PDB file of C-alpha atoms in Angstrom:
ATOM      1  CA  UNK A 174       4.643 -11.747  10.034  1.00 43.00           C
ATOM      2  CA  UNK A 175       2.245 -14.083  11.759  1.00 43.00           C
ATOM      3  CA  UNK A 176      -0.937 -15.256  10.113  1.00 46.00           C
ATOM      4  CA  UNK A 177      -3.142 -13.385  12.613  1.00 54.00           C
ATOM      5  CA  UNK A 178      -4.257 -10.843  10.043  1.00 75.00           C
ATOM      6  CA  UNK A 179      -3.657 -10.599   6.340  1.00 87.00           C
ATOM      7  CA  UNK A 180      -2.828  -7.151   5.004  1.00 92.00           C
ATOM      8  CA  UNK A 181      -5.211  -6.112   2.257  1.00 96.00           C
ATOM      9  CA  UNK A 182      -3.641  -3.339   0.217  1.00 97.00           C
ATOM     10  CA  UNK A 183      -5.540  -1.376  -2.417  1.00 97.00           C
ATOM     11  CA  UNK A 184      -3.549   1.106  -4.432  1.00 97.00           C
ATOM     12  CA  UNK A 185      -5.375   3.671  -6.529  1.00 97.00           C
ATOM     13  CA  UNK A 186      -4.295   3.461 -10.131  1.00 96.00           C
ATOM     14  CA  UNK A 187      -6.581   6.248 -11.345  1.00 96.00           C
ATOM     15  CA  UNK A 188      -4.813   8.695 -13.646  1.00 95.00           C
ATOM     16  CA  UNK A 189      -4.230  11.372 -10.979  1.00 96.00           C
ATOM     17  CA  UNK A 190      -2.821   9.038  -8.301  1.00 96.00           C
ATOM     18  CA  UNK A 191      -0.895   7.027 -10.874  1.00 96.00           C
ATOM     19  CA  UNK A 192       0.826  10.060 -12.389  1.00 95.00           C
ATOM     20  CA  UNK A 193       1.532  11.625  -8.988  1.00 96.00           C
ATOM     21  CA  UNK A 194       3.495   8.661  -7.673  1.00 96.00           C
ATOM     22  CA  UNK A 195       1.441   5.504  -7.203  1.00 97.00           C
ATOM     23  CA  UNK A 196       3.139   3.900 -10.204  1.00 96.00           C
ATOM     24  CA  UNK A 197       6.392   4.076  -8.201  1.00 97.00           C
ATOM     25  CA  UNK A 198       4.649   3.156  -4.943  1.00 97.00           C
ATOM     26  CA  UNK A 199       3.295   0.011  -6.590  1.00 97.00           C
ATOM     27  CA  UNK A 200       6.822  -1.052  -7.524  1.00 96.00           C
ATOM     28  CA  UNK A 201       7.989  -0.413  -3.960  1.00 96.00           C
ATOM     29  CA  UNK A 202       5.122  -2.450  -2.492  1.00 96.00           C
ATOM     30  CA  UNK A 203       5.824  -5.349  -4.841  1.00 96.00           C
ATOM     31  CA  UNK A 204       9.532  -5.221  -3.978  1.00 96.00           C
ATOM     32  CA  UNK A 205       8.753  -5.124  -0.233  1.00 95.00           C
ATOM     33  CA  UNK A 206       6.480  -8.169  -0.535  1.00 95.00           C
ATOM     34  CA  UNK A 207       9.101 -10.103  -2.481  1.00 95.00           C
ATOM     35  CA  UNK A 208      12.084  -9.183  -0.271  1.00 95.00           C
ATOM     36  CA  UNK A 209      10.162  -9.980   2.927  1.00 92.00           C
ATOM     37  CA  UNK A 210       8.655 -13.168   1.406  1.00 93.00           C
ATOM     38  CA  UNK A 211       5.158 -11.987   2.329  1.00 91.00           C
ATOM     39  CA  UNK A 212       3.220 -13.268  -0.670  1.00 89.00           C
ATOM     40  CA  UNK A 213       0.950 -15.361   1.582  1.00 90.00           C
ATOM     41  CA  UNK A 214       0.313 -12.563   4.094  1.00 90.00           C
ATOM     42  CA  UNK A 215      -0.429  -9.645   1.774  1.00 92.00           C
ATOM     43  CA  UNK A 216      -3.197  -9.295  -0.769  1.00 94.00           C
ATOM     44  CA  UNK A 217      -2.378  -6.475  -3.188  1.00 96.00           C
ATOM     45  CA  UNK A 218      -4.770  -5.120  -5.752  1.00 96.00           C
ATOM     46  CA  UNK A 219      -5.050  -2.026  -7.857  1.00 95.00           C
ATOM     47  CA  UNK A 220      -8.262  -0.089  -8.077  1.00 95.00           C
ATOM     48  CA  UNK A 221      -9.625   2.638 -10.271  1.00 94.00           C
ATOM     49  CA  UNK A 222     -10.258   6.187  -9.124  1.00 93.00           C
ATOM     50  CA  UNK A 223     -11.504   6.395  -5.540  1.00 89.00           C
ATOM     51  CA  UNK A 224     -12.755   9.996  -5.909  1.00 93.00           C
ATOM     52  CA  UNK A 225     -10.075  11.196  -3.491  1.00 91.00           C
ATOM     53  CA  UNK A 226      -7.995  13.010  -6.121  1.00 93.00           C
ATOM     54  CA  UNK A 227      -7.417  16.096  -3.964  1.00 95.00           C
ATOM     55  CA  UNK A 228      -5.903  13.851  -1.281  1.00 95.00           C
ATOM     56  CA  UNK A 229      -3.939  11.609  -3.617  1.00 95.00           C
ATOM     57  CA  UNK A 230      -1.997   9.600  -4.210  1.00 97.00           C
ATOM     58  CA  UNK A 231      -3.917   7.253  -1.951  1.00 97.00           C
ATOM     59  CA  UNK A 232      -3.401   3.732  -0.670  1.00 97.00           C
ATOM     60  CA  UNK A 233      -5.868   1.822   1.502  1.00 96.00           C
ATOM     61  CA  UNK A 234      -4.571  -0.858   3.873  1.00 95.00           C
ATOM     62  CA  UNK A 235      -7.107  -2.971   5.774  1.00 94.00           C
ATOM     63  CA  UNK A 236      -9.655  -0.209   5.270  1.00 93.00           C
ATOM     64  CA  UNK A 237      -7.437   2.621   6.519  1.00 95.00           C
ATOM     65  CA  UNK A 238      -6.953   5.348   3.941  1.00 96.00           C
ATOM     66  CA  UNK A 239      -3.458   6.794   3.560  1.00 97.00           C
ATOM     67  CA  UNK A 240      -3.492  10.143   1.762  1.00 97.00           C
ATOM     68  CA  UNK A 241      -0.790  12.059  -0.098  1.00 97.00           C
ATOM     69  CA  UNK A 242       1.445   8.981  -0.108  1.00 97.00           C
ATOM     70  CA  UNK A 243       4.861   9.704  -1.545  1.00 95.00           C
ATOM     71  CA  UNK A 244       6.855   6.676  -2.748  1.00 94.00           C
ATOM     72  CA  UNK A 245       9.488   7.335  -0.044  1.00 94.00           C
ATOM     73  CA  UNK A 246       6.769   6.804   2.601  1.00 95.00           C
ATOM     74  CA  UNK A 247       5.648   3.378   1.399  1.00 96.00           C
ATOM     75  CA  UNK A 248       8.127   1.152   3.240  1.00 95.00           C
ATOM     76  CA  UNK A 249       7.509   2.947   6.551  1.00 96.00           C
ATOM     77  CA  UNK A 250       3.736   2.566   6.121  1.00 96.00           C
ATOM     78  CA  UNK A 251       4.111  -1.134   5.298  1.00 94.00           C
ATOM     79  CA  UNK A 252       6.410  -1.748   8.260  1.00 93.00           C
ATOM     80  CA  UNK A 253       3.915   0.011  10.553  1.00 92.00           C
ATOM     81  CA  UNK A 254       1.020  -2.071   9.232  1.00 89.00           C
ATOM     82  CA  UNK A 255       3.040  -5.273   9.402  1.00 85.00           C
ATOM     83  CA  UNK A 256       3.894  -4.608  13.063  1.00 85.00           C
ATOM     84  CA  UNK A 257       0.288  -3.719  13.903  1.00 84.00           C
ATOM     85  CA  UNK A 258      -0.962  -6.971  12.379  1.00 77.00           C
ATOM     86  CA  UNK A 259       1.228  -8.981  14.748  1.00 73.00           C
ATOM     87  CA  UNK A 260      -0.533  -7.634  17.827  1.00 66.00           C
TER      88      UNK A 260
END
């Protein structure tokens, strides 16, 4: 990934999102960052409840809210965002 734009990822770790899959999504994001050697290009942080529980689990990347994120969707979302940041 080029240094044109850093990906800022916020993953909701509120109890609803956490128990519905974000605990696994977090592991997948961390693994993706490590395997792709993207530590310098991605800023990952957890956040408390975002009051979007009905739409959860949620992840926000560069301000875009991703709703009902299943762990199996995480890599595809990250690849999409990584490609978009190159343009």
